[in-house]
Coordinates of C-alpha atoms in Angstrom, one line a residue:
Chain A
X185 CA 38.7 4.5 1.3
X186 CA 37.7 0.8 2.3
X187 CA 36.1 0.7 5.9
X188 CA 37.7 -2.4 7.5
X189 CA 35.7 -2.0 10.7
X190 CA 33.3 -4.5 11.0
X191 CA 29.8 -3.2 11.1
X192 CA 28.3 -5.3 13.8
X193 CA 24.8 -4.4 13.1
X194 CA 25.2 -6.0 9.5
X195 CA 27.1 -9.2 11.0
X196 CA 24.2 -9.6 13.5
X197 CA 21.3 -9.2 11.0
X198 CA 22.9 -11.2 8.4
X199 CA 23.6 -14.0 10.9
X200 CA 20.0 -13.7 12.2
X201 CA 18.6 -14.0 8.4
X202 CA 21.0 -17.1 7.8
X203 CA 19.9 -18.8 10.7
X204 CA 16.2 -17.8 9.8
X205 CA 16.7 -19.4 6.5
X206 CA 18.1 -22.6 7.9
X207 CA 15.0 -22.6 10.1
X208 CA 12.8 -22.4 7.1
X209 CA 14.3 -25.1 5.1
X210 CA 14.1 -27.2 8.2
X211 CA 10.8 -26.5 8.7
X212 CA 9.4 -27.4 5.0
X213 CA 11.1 -31.1 5.4
X214 CA 7.4 -31.4 7.3
X215 CA 5.7 -29.6 4.4
X216 CA 4.2 -31.4 1.4
X217 CA 6.1 -31.2 -1.9
X218 CA 3.9 -28.5 -3.2
X219 CA 3.8 -26.7 0.2
X220 CA 7.4 -26.6 0.4
X221 CA 8.9 -25.6 -2.6
X222 CA 8.3 -22.1 -2.8
X223 CA 9.5 -21.4 0.8
X224 CA 12.4 -23.6 0.2
X225 CA 13.5 -21.6 -2.6
X226 CA 13.2 -18.1 -0.9
X227 CA 15.2 -19.7 2.1
X228 CA 18.0 -20.8 0.1
X229 CA 18.1 -17.2 -2.0
X230 CA 18.1 -15.6 1.9
X231 CA 20.8 -17.9 3.2
X232 CA 22.8 -17.2 -0.2
X233 CA 22.3 -13.3 -0.1
X234 CA 23.3 -13.2 4.1
X235 CA 26.6 -14.8 3.1
X236 CA 27.2 -13.0 0.3
X237 CA 26.5 -9.8 1.9
X238 CA 29.3 -10.8 4.5
X239 CA 31.5 -12.1 1.9
X240 CA 31.3 -8.8 0.0
X241 CA 31.7 -6.5 3.0
X242 CA 34.7 -8.4 4.4
X243 CA 36.4 -8.0 0.9
X244 CA 35.2 -4.5 -0.4
X245 CA 34.5 -2.6 3.0
X246 CA 31.5 -2.6 5.5
X247 CA 28.9 -0.1 5.7
X248 CA 29.3 2.6 8.5
X249 CA 27.2 2.1 11.5
X250 CA 24.6 5.2 11.7
X251 CA 23.9 6.8 15.0
X252 CA 20.5 7.1 16.6
X253 CA 19.5 10.8 17.1
X254 CA 17.0 11.4 19.9
X255 CA 15.5 9.7 23.3
X256 CA 15.8 5.8 23.3
X257 CA 14.0 5.9 26.4
X258 CA 11.1 7.3 24.7
X259 CA 11.1 5.2 21.8
X260 CA 11.2 2.3 24.0
X261 CA 8.0 4.0 25.9
X262 CA 6.3 4.8 23.0
X263 CA 6.3 1.4 21.7
X264 CA 5.7 -0.4 24.8
X265 CA 2.5 1.8 24.9
X266 CA 1.6 0.8 21.2
X267 CA 1.9 -2.9 22.3
X268 CA -0.1 -2.5 25.4
X269 CA -2.8 -0.8 23.5
X270 CA -2.8 -3.5 20.8
X271 CA -3.3 -6.1 23.7
X272 CA -5.5 -4.4 26.1
X273 CA -8.1 -3.6 23.5
X274 CA -9.4 -7.0 23.7
X275 CA -9.8 -6.8 27.5
X276 CA -10.4 -3.1 28.4
X277 CA -12.6 -2.4 25.3
X278 CA -12.0 0.0 22.8
X279 CA -13.2 3.2 24.5
X280 CA -11.2 2.7 27.7
X281 CA -7.9 1.6 26.2
X282 CA -8.1 4.3 23.8
X283 CA -8.7 7.0 26.6
X284 CA -5.9 5.4 28.6
X285 CA -3.2 4.9 26.1
X286 CA -3.9 8.1 24.3
X287 CA -3.2 10.0 27.6
X288 CA -0.1 7.8 28.1
X289 CA 1.4 8.4 24.7
X290 CA 0.5 12.0 24.9
X291 CA 2.6 12.3 27.9
X292 CA 5.6 10.4 26.3
X293 CA 5.5 12.3 23.3
X294 CA 4.7 15.9 24.9
X295 CA 8.6 16.6 25.8
X296 CA 9.5 19.3 28.2
X297 CA 7.1 22.1 27.0
X298 CA 3.9 20.1 28.1
X299 CA 2.4 21.8 31.1
X300 CA -0.5 20.4 33.0
X301 CA -2.7 22.9 31.1
X302 CA -1.7 21.9 27.9
X303 CA -1.9 18.2 28.7
X304 CA -5.2 18.8 30.0
X305 CA -6.2 20.7 27.0
X306 CA -4.8 17.8 24.4
X307 CA -6.7 15.4 26.4
X308 CA -9.9 17.3 26.0
X309 CA -9.2 17.2 22.2
X310 CA -8.1 13.5 22.1
X311 CA -11.2 12.7 24.2
X312 CA -13.5 14.6 21.8
X313 CA -11.7 13.0 18.4
X314 CA -11.8 9.4 19.8
X315 CA -15.6 9.7 21.0
X316 CA -16.3 11.3 17.2
X317 CA -14.4 8.5 15.7
X318 CA -16.3 6.1 17.9
X319 CA -19.6 7.1 16.7
X320 CA -18.5 7.1 13.2
X321 CA -17.2 3.6 13.2
X322 CA -20.0 2.0 15.0
X323 CA -22.9 3.8 13.6
X324 CA -21.8 4.9 10.0
X325 CA -19.6 2.4 9.0
X326 CA -21.0 -0.7 11.3
X327 CA -17.3 -1.7 12.7
X328 CA -18.4 -3.3 16.1
X329 CA -15.6 -1.9 18.1
X330 CA -14.7 -4.3 21.1
X331 CA -16.3 -4.1 24.4
X332 CA -14.5 -4.2 27.8
X333 CA -14.5 -8.0 28.9
X334 CA -13.2 -6.9 32.5
X335 CA -16.2 -4.2 33.5
Chain B
X175 CA -28.2 6.7 -28.6
X176 CA -25.1 8.2 -29.3
X177 CA -22.1 9.2 -26.8
X178 CA -23.6 12.7 -26.5
X179 CA -26.8 11.1 -25.2
X180 CA -25.4 9.1 -22.6
X181 CA -23.2 12.2 -21.5
X182 CA -26.2 14.3 -21.1
X183 CA -28.0 11.3 -19.3
X184 CA -24.9 11.5 -16.8
X185 CA -25.1 15.3 -16.7
X186 CA -28.4 15.2 -14.9
X187 CA -28.4 17.0 -11.5
X188 CA -29.1 14.1 -9.5
X189 CA -26.0 12.3 -11.2
X190 CA -23.9 15.1 -10.7
X191 CA -25.1 15.2 -7.0
X192 CA -24.5 11.6 -6.0
X193 CA -21.0 11.5 -7.9
X194 CA -20.0 14.7 -5.8
X195 CA -21.4 12.8 -2.4
X196 CA -19.9 9.6 -3.6
X197 CA -16.4 11.1 -4.3
X198 CA -16.3 13.2 -1.2
X199 CA -17.3 10.2 1.0
X200 CA -15.0 7.8 -0.7
X201 CA -12.1 10.3 -0.3
X202 CA -12.8 10.3 3.7
X203 CA -13.1 6.9 3.9
X204 CA -10.1 6.2 1.8
X205 CA -7.9 8.8 3.8
X206 CA -8.4 6.7 7.2
X207 CA -5.7 4.2 7.6
X208 CA -6.9 0.7 7.5
X209 CA -10.4 1.6 5.5
X210 CA -9.7 0.4 2.2
X211 CA -11.4 1.3 -1.0
X212 CA -13.3 -2.3 -0.9
X213 CA -14.6 -1.3 2.2
X214 CA -15.6 2.1 1.5
X215 CA -17.7 0.7 -1.6
X216 CA -19.0 -2.1 0.4
X217 CA -20.1 0.0 3.3
X218 CA -22.2 2.0 1.0
X219 CA -23.5 0.0 -1.5
X220 CA -26.8 -0.8 0.3
X221 CA -27.6 3.4 0.0
X222 CA -27.6 2.8 -4.0
X223 CA -30.0 0.1 -4.0
X224 CA -32.8 2.4 -4.3
X225 CA -31.4 4.3 -6.8
X226 CA -32.0 3.7 -10.9
X227 CA -29.1 1.5 -12.2
X228 CA -27.1 3.8 -13.8
X229 CA -27.1 6.3 -10.9
X230 CA -26.2 3.4 -8.8
X231 CA -23.3 2.6 -10.7
X232 CA -22.2 6.2 -11.0
X233 CA -22.3 6.6 -7.1
X234 CA -20.2 3.4 -6.8
X235 CA -17.7 4.4 -9.4
X236 CA -17.4 7.9 -7.8
X237 CA -16.6 6.2 -4.0
X238 CA -14.2 4.2 -5.4
X239 CA -12.4 6.8 -7.3
X240 CA -12.7 9.0 -4.2
X241 CA -11.3 6.1 -1.9
X242 CA -8.5 5.3 -4.2
X243 CA -7.5 9.2 -4.4
X244 CA -8.4 9.5 -0.2
X245 CA -5.3 6.7 0.3
X246 CA -2.7 9.1 -0.9
X247 CA -3.9 11.7 2.2
X248 CA -2.5 9.3 4.9
X249 CA 0.2 8.1 2.6
X250 CA 1.9 11.5 2.0
X251 CA 0.9 13.2 5.5
X252 CA 1.5 10.3 7.7
X253 CA 3.5 7.8 6.0
X254 CA 0.8 5.2 5.9
X255 CA -1.0 4.0 2.9
X256 CA -4.4 5.1 3.6
X257 CA -5.5 1.8 1.1
X258 CA -3.0 -0.6 -0.3
X259 CA -2.7 1.2 -3.8
X260 CA -1.0 4.3 -2.1
X261 CA 1.7 2.1 -1.1
X262 CA 4.3 3.9 -3.8
X263 CA 2.8 7.1 -2.8
X264 CA 4.7 7.0 0.8
X265 CA 8.0 6.7 -1.1
X266 CA 8.0 10.2 -2.0
X267 CA 4.9 12.0 -0.8
X268 CA 6.1 11.8 2.8
X269 CA 9.7 13.1 2.4
X270 CA 7.9 15.9 0.2
X271 CA 5.7 16.6 3.3
X272 CA 9.0 16.5 5.7
X273 CA 10.4 19.2 3.3
X274 CA 7.5 21.0 3.9
X275 CA 6.1 20.8 0.4
X276 CA 3.1 18.5 1.5
X277 CA 0.5 20.9 -0.1
X278 CA 2.3 20.8 -3.2
X279 CA 2.3 16.8 -2.9
X280 CA -1.4 16.7 -2.4
X281 CA -2.0 19.1 -5.4
X282 CA -0.1 16.7 -7.5
X283 CA -1.6 13.8 -6.2
X284 CA -4.9 15.1 -7.1
X285 CA -4.2 16.4 -10.4
X286 CA -1.9 13.1 -11.2
X287 CA -5.2 10.8 -9.9
X288 CA -7.4 12.9 -12.1
X289 CA -5.5 12.2 -15.2
X290 CA -4.8 8.7 -14.2
X291 CA -8.5 8.3 -13.6
X292 CA -9.5 9.7 -16.7
X293 CA -7.3 7.7 -19.0
X294 CA -8.7 4.5 -17.3
X295 CA -12.3 5.6 -17.9
X296 CA -11.7 6.6 -21.5
X297 CA -9.7 3.2 -22.1
X298 CA -13.0 1.4 -20.3
X299 CA -15.1 3.2 -23.2
X300 CA -12.8 2.6 -25.8
X301 CA -11.6 -0.6 -25.6
X302 CA -13.4 -2.5 -23.0
X303 CA -14.0 -5.8 -25.4
X304 CA -10.5 -6.2 -26.6
X305 CA -8.9 -5.4 -23.1
X306 CA -11.2 -8.1 -21.9
X307 CA -10.1 -10.7 -24.0
X308 CA -6.4 -9.8 -23.5
X309 CA -7.1 -10.5 -19.7
X310 CA -8.7 -14.0 -20.2
X311 CA -5.4 -15.1 -21.7
X312 CA -3.8 -14.6 -18.3
X313 CA -3.7 -18.1 -16.5
X314 CA -1.7 -19.1 -13.4
X315 CA 1.5 -19.2 -15.0
X316 CA 1.3 -15.6 -16.3
X317 CA 0.5 -14.4 -13.0
X318 CA 3.3 -16.4 -11.7
X319 CA 5.9 -14.7 -14.4
X320 CA 4.0 -11.4 -13.6
X321 CA 4.5 -11.6 -9.9
X322 CA 8.3 -12.4 -10.6
X323 CA 8.7 -9.2 -12.8
X324 CA 7.2 -7.4 -9.9
X325 CA 9.6 -8.9 -7.8
X326 CA 12.5 -7.4 -9.8
X327 CA 11.1 -4.0 -8.8
X328 CA 13.1 -4.8 -5.2
X329 CA 16.1 -3.2 -7.2
X330 CA 14.3 -0.3 -8.2
X331 CA 12.7 0.5 -4.7
X332 CA 16.2 -0.4 -3.0
X333 CA 17.6 2.7 -1.2
X334 CA 20.8 0.9 0.0
X335 CA 22.8 -2.1 -0.5
X336 CA 20.9 -4.4 -3.2
X337 CA 21.6 -7.6 -1.3
X338 CA 19.8 -6.2 1.8
X339 CA 17.0 -5.5 -0.4
X340 CA 17.0 -8.7 -1.6
X341 CA 17.0 -10.2 1.8
X342 CA 14.0 -7.8 2.8
X343 CA 11.9 -9.0 -0.1
X344 CA 12.7 -12.8 0.9
X345 CA 11.5 -12.0 4.6
X346 CA 8.1 -10.5 3.2
X347 CA 7.9 -13.8 0.6
X348 CA 8.2 -15.7 3.8
X349 CA 5.8 -13.7 5.7
X350 CA 3.3 -14.0 2.8
X351 CA 3.4 -17.9 3.5
X352 CA 2.6 -17.8 6.9
X353 CA -0.8 -19.6 7.8
X354 CA -2.8 -22.5 5.9
X355 CA -1.3 -22.9 2.3
X356 CA -3.8 -22.4 -0.4
X357 CA -2.5 -25.4 -2.3
X358 CA -2.1 -28.6 -0.4
X359 CA -3.3 -27.1 3.0
X360 CA 0.0 -27.3 4.8
X361 CA 0.3 -25.1 8.0
X362 CA 3.1 -22.9 7.7
X363 CA 5.1 -20.7 9.9
X364 CA 2.7 -20.3 12.5
X365 CA 4.6 -21.4 15.5
X366 CA 1.6 -23.0 17.2
X367 CA -0.2 -19.9 17.1
X368 CA -4.0 -19.9 16.5
X369 CA -4.1 -16.2 15.4
X370 CA -1.7 -16.9 12.6
X371 CA -3.6 -19.4 10.9
X372 CA -5.3 -17.3 8.5
X373 CA -1.9 -15.7 7.5
X374 CA -1.0 -12.2 8.0
X375 CA -3.2 -9.5 6.7
X376 CA -1.7 -7.1 4.2
X377 CA -3.1 -3.9 5.0
X378 CA -2.5 -4.3 8.8
X379 CA 1.0 -5.5 7.8
X380 CA 1.2 -2.3 5.7
X381 CA 0.1 0.0 8.6
X382 CA 2.8 -1.8 10.8
X383 CA 5.7 -1.4 8.5
X384 CA 5.1 2.2 7.3
X385 CA 3.6 3.9 10.2
X386 CA 5.0 2.4 13.5
X387 CA 8.6 3.4 12.9
X388 CA 7.6 6.9 11.8
X389 CA 5.8 7.4 15.2
X390 CA 8.8 6.0 17.3
X391 CA 11.0 8.6 15.6
X392 CA 8.5 11.3 15.8
X393 CA 8.4 11.1 19.2
X394 CA 12.0 10.5 20.0
X395 CA 13.1 13.3 18.0
X396 CA 13.2 16.7 19.0
X397 CA 12.5 18.1 15.7
X398 CA 9.4 19.7 14.5
X399 CA 7.5 16.8 12.2
X400 CA 7.3 19.4 9.4
X401 CA 10.3 21.5 8.1
X402 CA 9.8 25.0 6.7
X403 CA 8.4 26.7 9.7
X404 CA 4.8 25.4 9.1
X405 CA 3.9 27.7 6.3
X406 CA 1.2 26.9 4.1
X407 CA 1.3 27.9 0.7
X408 CA -1.8 27.7 -0.8
X409 CA -2.8 25.0 -3.3
X410 CA 0.3 25.6 -5.4
X411 CA -1.6 25.0 -8.4
X412 CA 0.5 26.5 -10.9
X413 CA 3.6 24.9 -9.7
X414 CA 1.7 21.4 -9.8
X415 CA 0.3 22.2 -13.4
X416 CA 3.8 22.9 -14.6
X417 CA 5.4 19.8 -13.0
X418 CA 2.4 17.9 -14.5
X419 CA 3.5 19.1 -17.9
X420 CA 7.1 18.3 -17.1
X421 CA 6.3 14.8 -16.3
X422 CA 3.7 14.1 -19.2
X423 CA 5.1 11.1 -20.4
X424 CA 5.5 9.7 -17.0
X425 CA 1.8 10.4 -16.5
X426 CA 0.8 9.0 -19.4
X427 CA 3.1 6.0 -19.4
X428 CA 1.9 5.1 -15.5
X429 CA -1.7 5.6 -16.5
X430 CA -1.6 3.3 -19.5
X431 CA 0.3 0.7 -17.1
X432 CA -2.5 1.3 -14.2
X433 CA -5.0 0.6 -17.0
X434 CA -3.4 -2.3 -18.0
X435 CA -2.7 -4.0 -14.6
X436 CA -6.3 -3.1 -13.6
X437 CA -7.7 -5.3 -16.6
X438 CA -5.8 -8.1 -14.9
X439 CA -8.1 -10.0 -12.3
X440 CA -6.6 -10.0 -9.0
X441 CA -3.7 -7.4 -10.0
X442 CA -4.9 -4.3 -8.4
X443 CA -3.6 -0.7 -7.4
X444 CA -0.8 -2.0 -5.4
X445 CA 0.9 -3.4 -8.1
X446 CA 0.0 -0.9 -10.6
X447 CA 1.6 1.7 -8.5
X448 CA 4.5 -0.2 -7.5
X449 CA 5.4 -0.9 -11.4
X450 CA 4.8 2.6 -12.7
X451 CA 6.8 3.9 -9.8
X452 CA 9.7 1.4 -10.8
X453 CA 9.4 2.6 -14.6
X454 CA 9.1 6.0 -13.4
X455 CA 12.5 5.7 -11.7
X456 CA 14.1 3.5 -14.5
X457 CA 13.0 6.5 -17.1
X458 CA 14.3 9.4 -15.0
X459 CA 17.3 11.5 -15.7
X460 CA 17.5 11.5 -11.8
X461 CA 16.7 8.3 -10.4
X462 CA 18.7 9.2 -7.4
X463 CA 16.0 11.8 -6.2
X464 CA 13.5 8.9 -5.9
X465 CA 12.6 8.3 -2.6
X466 CA 13.8 11.5 -1.3
X467 CA 10.6 13.6 -2.3
X468 CA 10.7 13.3 -6.3
X469 CA 7.6 14.6 -7.8
X470 CA 7.7 12.1 -10.5
X471 CA 7.4 9.1 -8.1
X472 CA 4.2 10.7 -6.6
X473 CA 2.8 11.1 -10.0
X474 CA 3.6 7.9 -11.2
X475 CA 2.1 6.1 -8.4
X476 CA -1.1 8.1 -8.1
X477 CA -2.0 8.2 -12.0
X478 CA -1.4 4.6 -12.2
X479 CA -3.8 3.6 -8.9
X480 CA -6.5 5.6 -10.0
X481 CA -6.0 4.3 -13.9
X482 CA -7.1 1.0 -12.1
X483 CA -10.4 1.9 -11.5
X484 CA -11.4 2.1 -15.2
X485 CA -9.3 -1.0 -16.3
X486 CA -10.8 -2.9 -13.3
X487 CA -14.1 -2.5 -14.7
X488 CA -13.4 -3.9 -17.9
X489 CA -13.4 -7.6 -17.0
X490 CA -15.8 -6.8 -14.6
X491 CA -18.5 -5.4 -17.0
X492 CA -17.5 -7.5 -20.0
X493 CA -16.6 -11.0 -18.6
X494 CA -18.0 -10.8 -15.2
X495 CA -14.5 -11.0 -13.7
X496 CA -13.8 -8.5 -11.0
X497 CA -10.7 -6.9 -12.0
X498 CA -10.1 -5.4 -8.2
X499 CA -11.7 -6.3 -5.0
X500 CA -13.7 -3.1 -5.0
X501 CA -14.8 -4.2 -8.5
X502 CA -16.4 -7.7 -6.6
X503 CA -18.6 -5.6 -4.6
X504 CA -19.8 -3.4 -7.6
X505 CA -20.3 -6.7 -9.4
X506 CA -22.7 -7.8 -6.6
X507 CA -24.6 -4.4 -6.7
X508 CA -25.1 -5.1 -10.4
X509 CA -26.6 -8.3 -10.0
X510 CA -28.9 -6.8 -7.4
X511 CA -30.1 -4.2 -10.0
X512 CA -31.1 -6.9 -12.1
X513 CA -28.1 -6.0 -14.3
X514 CA -26.4 -9.0 -16.2
X515 CA -22.8 -8.2 -17.2
X516 CA -21.1 -9.7 -20.2
X517 CA -20.6 -8.8 -24.0
X518 CA -24.6 -8.4 -24.2
X519 CA -24.3 -5.7 -21.6
X520 CA -22.9 -3.2 -24.3
X521 CA -25.8 -4.0 -26.7
X522 CA -28.7 -4.8 -24.7
X523 CA -28.2 -2.6 -21.9
X524 CA -26.0 -0.1 -23.6
X525 CA -27.7 3.0 -22.1
X526 CA -27.0 2.1 -18.5
X527 CA -23.5 0.8 -18.9
X528 CA -22.5 3.8 -21.2
X529 CA -24.2 6.4 -18.8
X530 CA -22.0 5.0 -16.1
X531 CA -18.8 5.1 -18.0
X532 CA -19.5 8.9 -18.8
X533 CA -20.6 9.2 -15.1
X534 CA -17.2 7.7 -14.0
X535 CA -15.7 10.8 -16.4
X536 CA -17.6 13.2 -14.3
X537 CA -17.0 11.7 -11.1
X538 CA -12.9 11.8 -11.7
X539 CA -13.3 15.4 -12.8
X540 CA -14.9 15.9 -9.5
X541 CA -11.9 14.8 -7.6
X542 CA -10.3 17.9 -8.6
X543 CA -12.1 20.6 -6.8
X544 CA -13.0 18.5 -3.7
X545 CA -9.5 16.8 -3.6
X546 CA -7.9 20.3 -4.0
X547 CA -10.3 21.5 -1.2
X548 CA -9.6 18.5 1.3
X549 CA -5.9 18.5 0.7
X550 CA -5.4 22.1 1.6
X551 CA -7.1 22.0 5.1
X552 CA -5.5 18.3 5.9
X553 CA -2.4 19.8 5.3
X554 CA -3.1 22.7 7.0
X555 CA -4.4 20.5 10.0
X556 CA -1.3 18.4 9.8
X557 CA 1.1 21.3 10.2
X558 CA -0.9 23.2 13.1
X559 CA -1.2 20.0 15.2
X560 CA 1.5 19.9 17.8
X561 CA 3.8 16.7 17.8
X562 CA 2.1 15.9 21.4
X563 CA -1.3 15.4 19.8
X564 CA -0.2 14.4 16.6
X565 CA 1.3 10.9 17.9
X566 CA -1.2 9.9 19.9
X567 CA -3.9 10.7 17.1
X568 CA -1.9 8.8 14.5
X569 CA -1.5 5.7 16.7
X570 CA -5.0 5.7 17.5
X571 CA -5.8 5.6 13.8
X572 CA -3.4 2.6 13.4
X573 CA -5.3 0.9 16.1
X574 CA -8.6 1.5 14.9
X575 CA -7.7 1.1 11.2
X576 CA -6.0 -2.3 11.5
X577 CA -8.8 -3.4 14.0
X578 CA -11.5 -2.5 11.3
X579 CA -10.2 -4.6 8.3
X580 CA -11.6 -7.9 9.7
X581 CA -13.0 -6.6 13.0
X582 CA -10.0 -8.6 14.7
X583 CA -8.1 -7.4 17.5
X584 CA -5.1 -10.2 16.5
X585 CA -4.8 -7.8 13.1
X586 CA -3.9 -4.9 15.8
X587 CA -1.4 -7.1 17.5
X588 CA 0.4 -8.4 14.2
X589 CA 0.5 -4.5 13.1
X590 CA 2.3 -3.7 16.7
X591 CA 4.7 -6.5 16.2
X592 CA 5.6 -6.0 12.6
X593 CA 6.1 -2.3 13.1
X594 CA 8.5 -3.2 16.1
X595 CA 10.4 -5.5 13.7
X596 CA 10.0 -3.0 10.6
X597 CA 11.9 -0.2 13.5
X598 CA 14.6 -2.7 14.1
X599 CA 15.4 -3.9 10.8
X600 CA 15.4 -0.1 9.8
X601 CA 18.1 0.1 12.4
X602 CA 19.9 -2.5 10.5
X603 CA 19.7 -1.0 7.1
X604 CA 16.4 -2.7 5.8
X605 CA 13.9 -0.8 4.4
X606 CA 10.0 -1.6 4.6
X607 CA 9.4 -1.5 0.9
X608 CA 11.0 -4.9 -0.5
X609 CA 9.1 -6.6 2.7
X610 CA 6.0 -5.3 1.4
X611 CA 6.7 -6.0 -2.2
X612 CA 7.6 -9.7 -1.2
X613 CA 4.2 -9.7 1.2
X614 CA 2.1 -8.5 -1.9
X615 CA 3.5 -10.6 -4.7
X616 CA 4.1 -13.7 -2.5
X617 CA 0.6 -15.4 -2.7
X618 CA 0.5 -14.6 -6.4
X619 CA 3.7 -15.9 -7.3
X620 CA 3.4 -19.3 -5.2
X621 CA -0.3 -19.6 -6.2
X622 CA 0.6 -19.1 -10.0
X623 CA 3.9 -21.8 -9.5
X624 CA 2.0 -24.2 -7.9
X625 CA -1.1 -24.3 -10.2
X626 CA 1.2 -24.2 -13.2
X627 CA 3.1 -27.1 -11.8
X628 CA 0.1 -29.0 -11.3
X629 CA -0.8 -28.2 -14.7
X630 CA 2.2 -28.9 -16.3
X631 CA 2.8 -32.6 -14.4
X632 CA -0.4 -33.3 -15.8
X633 CA 0.1 -32.7 -19.4
X634 CA 3.7 -34.2 -18.8
X635 CA 6.1 -31.4 -19.1
X636 CA 6.2 -29.0 -16.4
X637 CA 9.1 -26.8 -18.2
X638 CA 7.1 -26.6 -21.4
X639 CA 4.0 -25.5 -19.9
X640 CA 6.0 -22.5 -18.2
X641 CA 6.9 -21.3 -21.5
X642 CA 3.9 -22.5 -23.7
X643 CA 2.5 -18.6 -24.2
X644 CA 3.7 -15.9 -26.0
X645 CA 2.7 -13.8 -23.0
X646 CA 4.9 -15.9 -20.5
X647 CA 8.0 -15.6 -22.9
X648 CA 7.3 -11.7 -23.2
X649 CA 7.2 -11.4 -19.6
X650 CA 10.4 -13.4 -18.9
X651 CA 11.8 -11.3 -21.6
X652 CA 10.9 -8.3 -19.6
X653 CA 12.3 -9.9 -16.4
X654 CA 15.4 -10.5 -18.1
X655 CA 15.6 -6.5 -19.3
X656 CA 14.6 -5.5 -15.9
X657 CA 17.6 -7.5 -14.2
X658 CA 20.4 -6.7 -16.2
X659 CA 20.8 -2.8 -15.2
X660 CA 20.8 -4.0 -11.3
X661 CA 23.0 -6.7 -12.3
X662 CA 25.5 -4.7 -14.1
X663 CA 25.4 -2.0 -11.5
X664 CA 26.0 -5.0 -8.8
X665 CA 29.2 -6.2 -10.6
X666 CA 30.6 -2.8 -11.1
X667 CA 30.0 -1.8 -7.4
X668 CA 28.9 -4.9 -5.1
X669 CA 28.6 -2.5 -2.2
X670 CA 25.8 -0.4 -4.1

C-alpha cells in the first residue's frame, strides 16, 4: 500500500539539498571556467535528484518516519562534549581538556547504575589511559600534542 | 642466485625478527583511528637506516602490511576505519561485532588479509615489469573514468533509496572541492574560513562521519554495546576457514582487484577495498545481506586492501613512481639506502630486491599468528569494557587521532562538525558511505577531468581526447555495465 503521509524529514532534507545546490551554482559564477565546471555539474545533479526524489515520493509514496530510541538529552549532551573537547584542546591543552571532557563524557554515558565509586574507578582508568597515550604520542610517535595557552 | 637462495636470505633469524616486530608495530599503529599506514611507515623509517638494505626493506614492508591489517581492528570493533583502507571493512565488520561475532570478524579479517597480501606479493615477484608498464598507460583521462567508475559504486553501497545515495555522493563530491582548487587556484566554498583553505582532511572526515554517529547512539541507547551476552568464543578458526573456503572466488577476485588498483599510482587501498566490496556484492547470491554483517563483504575489503601492498610496490620498484602514499616513504628510504629504483634494480641489485620480496611474503605470513593473537585480546577487551568507559575512550581516540594527522586542531573541529552532520543526515535517511565515496573520488575525478580537458583543448578536440585510448573505452564500458542493473532496478521500483 502506498504511504501518502508526507515524510517531513525527507521533504526538509530535499529542500535543504535543493537550496545547497542553488547556492553552489551561484558561488561558481565567481570561479574560473575550469574551477567551476565540476562543482556546477555536481550541483545540477544534486538539484535534479532532490526534485526527483520529492516527485517520486509524491506519486509512489513516502518513506515512513523512523522514530528515535534512547535519550535525546544524552545525544545532545554527548555531542556538545565532543564539540567542546575539539574546540578547547587549543586553549586548555591536550592533557587538561582530555581529563575534563573524558570525565564529563563518562558521567553522560554512565547511566543510572554509575555510582560514585565506579565513576572514581573509571576516572582512574581513564587518567592512566590518557597518560599512557600522551606518552606514546609525544615520545614514541613524535606527535607534538598541544599545550595550554591559558596556564 | 635463484628463488630459493633469496628465500633463504630472507629466512635469517634477524630478518624474521624484524619482520615479526614490524608487523606487530604496524598492527598497533594501524589499529589507532587517525594513524595511517603512511604514518606508521614514516615514523618508523629512521630505525631502518642502520640496517642492511634488504632487511630495512623487509622491516618497512612488514610495518606497512601490519598497519593495513591493523586498520581492521577499529573498523570492526568501533565502526571507525583505523586507516582509510578499511572503510569498506566497517560496512559488515561492525554489524558482525554488534551481533556478537566480532571474534569471527577479526579472524576472517586476519585470514583474508594474509591471502590478499600473499597474492599481492606473489604478483610483485612474478609480474612486476609488465604490470608497471600497464600502470604507465594511465593518464589523467583514464583516472577520470576510473573515478567515475568508482562513483557507480554508490548504487552498491546504497542501503536505502538510490536517489538519496546519489544526493549523499554529490555532497561528498562538493566536500572534496572545499579549499583551493588544484587547477586554477580558485578559492571554493570556504565561507571565508582560513581553516578550510587546505580543504577537509580525508582521514579526519572518515573518523567524524563513521565514528561520531555511533558514539552518539551508543551513549543514548540503554542497550549493551555488544549482543550475545558478551561471550568470547575463541579464535573460531575452523568456522573462519570454512567461510574463507566458501568465499574462495570472492577472495581471489578481491585480491586481484587490490593488486591491480595498488599498481595504479595514487589509487590506494581505500579505492581497492570499495571496488572489491562492490564487486563482491554484485557477484553474491545474497546481496541483501551486505551491510548487515555479511562475511563476504569483510573478506572482500580486507583481502583487497592488503593486496595493494604488493601491487603498490610494483611501480615503486620498477618505475620509481609510488603506487600508494606509504610507498612514497619506502621510496625515500630506498634512496637513503643507496638503491636506485628502475628496471635495472631487478638485474643489478636483484639480491636486495628479491630478498625483500620474499621477506614481504614472510611478513605477510606473520600477520596470521600475531593478528589472531591481537584480535582475540582486542575483542575480549571491547566486550569487557563497560559502556561508561568505552564511550569516553573512543571519543578520546577520535580527538587524538584526528589531531595527529596533521598536528592541527582544525582537523579535530572538522571531524566533530562532520560527525554532527553525519548524525543529522542519518536521521534523514542519508548514510555516510556515499558521502565518503564522493569525498575520496572527488579530487581524482576533477583533477583528471580538468587536465584531460586542457590536453584535449590544446590538441583541438576535447571529446576525442576522452575516448582516445582502449583503456578509457574499456572503463567507459564498465561504467555502462555497472549502471545498467541499478537503472533497471530504479525503473522497476523508483522507491527502492
